C-alpha atoms as a printed R data frame, in Angstrom:
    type eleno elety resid chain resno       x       y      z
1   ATOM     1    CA   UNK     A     1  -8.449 -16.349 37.486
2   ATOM     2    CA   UNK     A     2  -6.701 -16.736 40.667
3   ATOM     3    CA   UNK     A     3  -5.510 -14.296 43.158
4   ATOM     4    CA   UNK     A     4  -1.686 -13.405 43.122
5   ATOM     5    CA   UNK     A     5  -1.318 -10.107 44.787
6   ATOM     6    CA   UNK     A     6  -2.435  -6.674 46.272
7   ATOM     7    CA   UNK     A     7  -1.232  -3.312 45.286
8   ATOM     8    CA   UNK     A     8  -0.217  -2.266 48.893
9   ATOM     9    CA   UNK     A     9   0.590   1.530 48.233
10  ATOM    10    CA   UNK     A    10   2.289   3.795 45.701
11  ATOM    11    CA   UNK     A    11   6.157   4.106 45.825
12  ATOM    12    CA   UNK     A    12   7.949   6.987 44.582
13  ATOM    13    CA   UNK     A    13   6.861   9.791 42.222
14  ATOM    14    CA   UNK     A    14   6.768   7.484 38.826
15  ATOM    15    CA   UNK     A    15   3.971   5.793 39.242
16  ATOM    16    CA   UNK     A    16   5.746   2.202 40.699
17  ATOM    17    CA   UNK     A    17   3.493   0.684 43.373
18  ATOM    18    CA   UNK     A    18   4.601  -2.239 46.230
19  ATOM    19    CA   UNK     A    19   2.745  -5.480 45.864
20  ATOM    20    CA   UNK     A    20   2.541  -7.737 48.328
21  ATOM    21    CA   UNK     A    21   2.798 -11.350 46.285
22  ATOM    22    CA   UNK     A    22   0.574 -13.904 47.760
23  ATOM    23    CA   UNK     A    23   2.327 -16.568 45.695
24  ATOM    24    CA   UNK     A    24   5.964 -17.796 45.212
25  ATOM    25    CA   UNK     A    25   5.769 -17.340 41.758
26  ATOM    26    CA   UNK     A    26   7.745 -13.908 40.880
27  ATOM    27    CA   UNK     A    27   7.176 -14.372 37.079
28  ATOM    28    CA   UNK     A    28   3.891 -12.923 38.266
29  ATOM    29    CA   UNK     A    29   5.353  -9.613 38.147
30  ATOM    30    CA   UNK     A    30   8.324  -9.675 35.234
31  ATOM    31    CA   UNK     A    31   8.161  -7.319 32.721
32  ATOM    32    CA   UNK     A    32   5.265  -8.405 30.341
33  ATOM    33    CA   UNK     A    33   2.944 -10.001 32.537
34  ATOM    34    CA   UNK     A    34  -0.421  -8.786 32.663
35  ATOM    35    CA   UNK     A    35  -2.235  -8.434 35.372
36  ATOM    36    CA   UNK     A    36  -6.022  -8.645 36.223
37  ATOM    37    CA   UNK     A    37  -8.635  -6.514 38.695
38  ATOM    38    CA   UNK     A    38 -11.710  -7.552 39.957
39  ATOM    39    CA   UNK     A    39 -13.470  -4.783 37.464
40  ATOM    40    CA   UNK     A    40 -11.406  -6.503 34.725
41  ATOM    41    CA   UNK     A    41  -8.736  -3.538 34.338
42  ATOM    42    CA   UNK     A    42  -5.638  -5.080 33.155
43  ATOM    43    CA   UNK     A    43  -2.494  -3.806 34.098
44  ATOM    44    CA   UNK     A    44   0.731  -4.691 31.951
45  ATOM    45    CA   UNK     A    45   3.817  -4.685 33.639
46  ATOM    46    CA   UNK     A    46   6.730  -2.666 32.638
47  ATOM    47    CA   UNK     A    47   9.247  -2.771 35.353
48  ATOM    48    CA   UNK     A    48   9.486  -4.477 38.715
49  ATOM    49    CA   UNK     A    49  12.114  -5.142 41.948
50  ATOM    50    CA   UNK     A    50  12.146  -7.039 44.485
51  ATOM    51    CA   UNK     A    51  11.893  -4.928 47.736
52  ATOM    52    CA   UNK     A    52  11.923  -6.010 51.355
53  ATOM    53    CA   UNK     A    53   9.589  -8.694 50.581
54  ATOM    54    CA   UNK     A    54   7.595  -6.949 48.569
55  ATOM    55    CA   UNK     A    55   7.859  -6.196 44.754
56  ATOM    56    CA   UNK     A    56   8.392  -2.644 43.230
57  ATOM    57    CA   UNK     A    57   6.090  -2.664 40.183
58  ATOM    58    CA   UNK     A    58   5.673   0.010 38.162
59  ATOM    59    CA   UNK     A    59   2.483  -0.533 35.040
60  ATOM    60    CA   UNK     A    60   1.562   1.033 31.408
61  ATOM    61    CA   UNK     A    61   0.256   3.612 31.287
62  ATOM    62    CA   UNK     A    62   0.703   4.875 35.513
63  ATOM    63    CA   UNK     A    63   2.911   7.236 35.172
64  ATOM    64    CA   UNK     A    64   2.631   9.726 37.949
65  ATOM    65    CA   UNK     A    65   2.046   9.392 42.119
66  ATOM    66    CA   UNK     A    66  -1.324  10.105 41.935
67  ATOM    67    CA   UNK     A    67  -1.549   7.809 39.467
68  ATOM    68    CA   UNK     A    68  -0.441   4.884 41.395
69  ATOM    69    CA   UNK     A    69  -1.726   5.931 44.448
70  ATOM    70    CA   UNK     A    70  -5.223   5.330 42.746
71  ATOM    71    CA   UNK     A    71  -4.657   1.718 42.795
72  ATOM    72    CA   UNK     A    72  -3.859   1.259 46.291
73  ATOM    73    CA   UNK     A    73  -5.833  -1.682 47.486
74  ATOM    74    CA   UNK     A    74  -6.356  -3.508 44.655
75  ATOM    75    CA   UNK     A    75  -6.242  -7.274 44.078
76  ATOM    76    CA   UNK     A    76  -4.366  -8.666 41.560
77  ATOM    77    CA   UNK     A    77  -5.615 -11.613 39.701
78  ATOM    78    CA   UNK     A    78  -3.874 -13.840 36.805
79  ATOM    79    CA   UNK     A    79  -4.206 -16.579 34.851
80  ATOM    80    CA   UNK     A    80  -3.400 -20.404 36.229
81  ATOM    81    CA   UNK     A    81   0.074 -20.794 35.189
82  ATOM    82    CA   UNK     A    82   0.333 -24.353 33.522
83  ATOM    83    CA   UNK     A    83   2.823 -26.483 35.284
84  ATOM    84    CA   UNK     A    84   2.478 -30.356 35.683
85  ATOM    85    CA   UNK     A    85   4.982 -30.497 38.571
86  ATOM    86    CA   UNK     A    86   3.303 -27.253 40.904
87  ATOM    87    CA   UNK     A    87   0.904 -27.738 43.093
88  ATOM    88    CA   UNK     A    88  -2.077 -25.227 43.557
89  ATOM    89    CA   UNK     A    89  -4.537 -24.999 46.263
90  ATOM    90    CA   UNK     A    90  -6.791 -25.324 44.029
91  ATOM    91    CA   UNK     A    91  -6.506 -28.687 42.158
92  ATOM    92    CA   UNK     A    92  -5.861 -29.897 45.605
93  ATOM    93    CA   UNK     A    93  -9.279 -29.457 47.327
94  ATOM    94    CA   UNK     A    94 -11.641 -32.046 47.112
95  ATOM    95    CA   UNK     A    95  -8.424 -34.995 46.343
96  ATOM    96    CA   UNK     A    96  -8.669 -38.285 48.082
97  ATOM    97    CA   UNK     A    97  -5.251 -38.795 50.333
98  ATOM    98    CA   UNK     A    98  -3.511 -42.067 50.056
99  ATOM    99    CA   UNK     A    99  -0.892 -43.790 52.471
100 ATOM   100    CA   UNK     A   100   0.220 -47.022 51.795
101 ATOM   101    CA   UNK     A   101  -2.603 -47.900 49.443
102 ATOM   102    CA   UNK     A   102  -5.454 -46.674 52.346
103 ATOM   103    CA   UNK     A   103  -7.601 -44.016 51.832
104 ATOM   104    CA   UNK     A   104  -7.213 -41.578 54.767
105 ATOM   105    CA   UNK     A   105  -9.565 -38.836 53.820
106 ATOM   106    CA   UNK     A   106 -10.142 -35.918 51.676
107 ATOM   107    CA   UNK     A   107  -8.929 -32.812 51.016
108 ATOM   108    CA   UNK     A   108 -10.868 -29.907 52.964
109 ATOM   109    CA   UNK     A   109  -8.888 -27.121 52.759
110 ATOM   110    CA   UNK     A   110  -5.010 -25.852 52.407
111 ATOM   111    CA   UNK     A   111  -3.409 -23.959 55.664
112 ATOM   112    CA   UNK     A   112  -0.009 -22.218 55.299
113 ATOM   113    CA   UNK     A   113   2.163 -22.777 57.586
114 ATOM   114    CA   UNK     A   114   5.975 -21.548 57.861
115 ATOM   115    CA   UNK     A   115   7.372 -24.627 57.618
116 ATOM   116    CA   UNK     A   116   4.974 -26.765 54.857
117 ATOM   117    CA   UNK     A   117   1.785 -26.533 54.024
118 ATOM   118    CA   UNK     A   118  -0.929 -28.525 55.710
119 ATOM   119    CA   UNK     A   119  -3.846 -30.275 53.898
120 ATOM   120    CA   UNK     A   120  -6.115 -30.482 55.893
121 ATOM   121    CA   UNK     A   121  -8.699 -33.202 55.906
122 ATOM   122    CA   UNK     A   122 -12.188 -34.005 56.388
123 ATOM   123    CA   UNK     A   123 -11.617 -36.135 59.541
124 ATOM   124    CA   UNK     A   124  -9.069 -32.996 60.925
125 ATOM   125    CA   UNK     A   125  -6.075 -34.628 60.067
126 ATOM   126    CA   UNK     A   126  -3.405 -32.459 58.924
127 ATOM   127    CA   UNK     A   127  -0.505 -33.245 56.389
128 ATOM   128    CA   UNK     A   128   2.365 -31.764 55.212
129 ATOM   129    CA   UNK     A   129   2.682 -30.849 51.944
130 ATOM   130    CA   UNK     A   130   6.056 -32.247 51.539
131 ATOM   131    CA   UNK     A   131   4.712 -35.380 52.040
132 ATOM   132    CA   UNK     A   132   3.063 -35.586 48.653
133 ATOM   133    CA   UNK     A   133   4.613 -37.802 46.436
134 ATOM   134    CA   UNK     A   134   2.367 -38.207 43.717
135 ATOM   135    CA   UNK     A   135  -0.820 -36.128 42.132
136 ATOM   136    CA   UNK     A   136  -2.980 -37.833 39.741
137 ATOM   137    CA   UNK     A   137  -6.734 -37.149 38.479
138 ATOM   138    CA   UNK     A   138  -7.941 -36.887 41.701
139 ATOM   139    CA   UNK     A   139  -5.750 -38.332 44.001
140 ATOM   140    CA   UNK     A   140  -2.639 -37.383 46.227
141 ATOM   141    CA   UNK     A   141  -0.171 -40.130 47.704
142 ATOM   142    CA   UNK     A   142   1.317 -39.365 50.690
143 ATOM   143    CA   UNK     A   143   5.115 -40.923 52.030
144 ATOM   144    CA   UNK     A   144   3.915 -40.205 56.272
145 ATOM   145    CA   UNK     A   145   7.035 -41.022 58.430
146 ATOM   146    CA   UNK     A   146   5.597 -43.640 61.149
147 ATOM   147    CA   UNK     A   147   3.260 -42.452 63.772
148 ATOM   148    CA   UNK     A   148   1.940 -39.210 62.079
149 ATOM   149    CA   UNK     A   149  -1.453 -39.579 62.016
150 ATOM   150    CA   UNK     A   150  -1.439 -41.221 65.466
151 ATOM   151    CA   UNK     A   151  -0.774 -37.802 66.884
């Protein structure tokens, strides 16, 4: 299961809660997903919004304030969504990094970062994300523009 969210606080008098989405993928929180907690509760959803970068969610069964206010805190956990072309933090740990046939190191860990995010790598390198052109058993190939990893 990985994490995709936290119920941040209740919202309204219905029962909706915000979440705060720690992925890009919103289909996370349509109408229909379910919805996992750490005790193994799991929480259908039956409306949600987008709000000021947050969602509005509202689940079965939560009907009232209280309700909702009950699950303020809780993470949010879901099933890995199967798609060949996304990339997930987690199938990228542990991946050799290639440029231009050479090995350059291995996958540590996975910073965000505003503008890409960086894999970073067991020597302290750091790449782009964008950079990845292609993911196979394993391995990541990298397209570098000239002079990155002399920095």
């Amino acid at each position: 299961m990985l994490e995709v969210g936290r119920i941040a606080k209740a919202h309204g008098i219905k029962g909706e809660v915000l979440v705060d989405l720690l992925t890009d993928r919103v289909e996370r929180v349509a109408v229909g997903s379910v919805l996992s907690t750490k005790s193994g509760q799991e929480l259908v959803v039956t409306f949600s919004s987008s709000h000021l970068g947050k969602w509005i969610v509202r689940f079965e069964g939560v009907g009232t304030r209280t309700e909702a206010e009950a699950l303020h805190g809780l993470v949010l956990f879901a099933e890995p969504i199967d798609d060949p072309d996304a990339l997930f933090v987690h199938d990228l740990i542990g991946s050799t990094v290639v440029a231009d046939g050479v090995v350059i190191g291995t996958v540590a860990s996975v910073e965000a970062n505003p503008a890409s995010d960086l894999l970073v790598l067991d020597n302290g390198k750091l790449i782009p994300v964008r950079f990845v052109v292609d993911r196979s058993a394993g391995r990541l190939t990298v397209d570098l523009p000239e002079g990155l990893l002399d920095l």
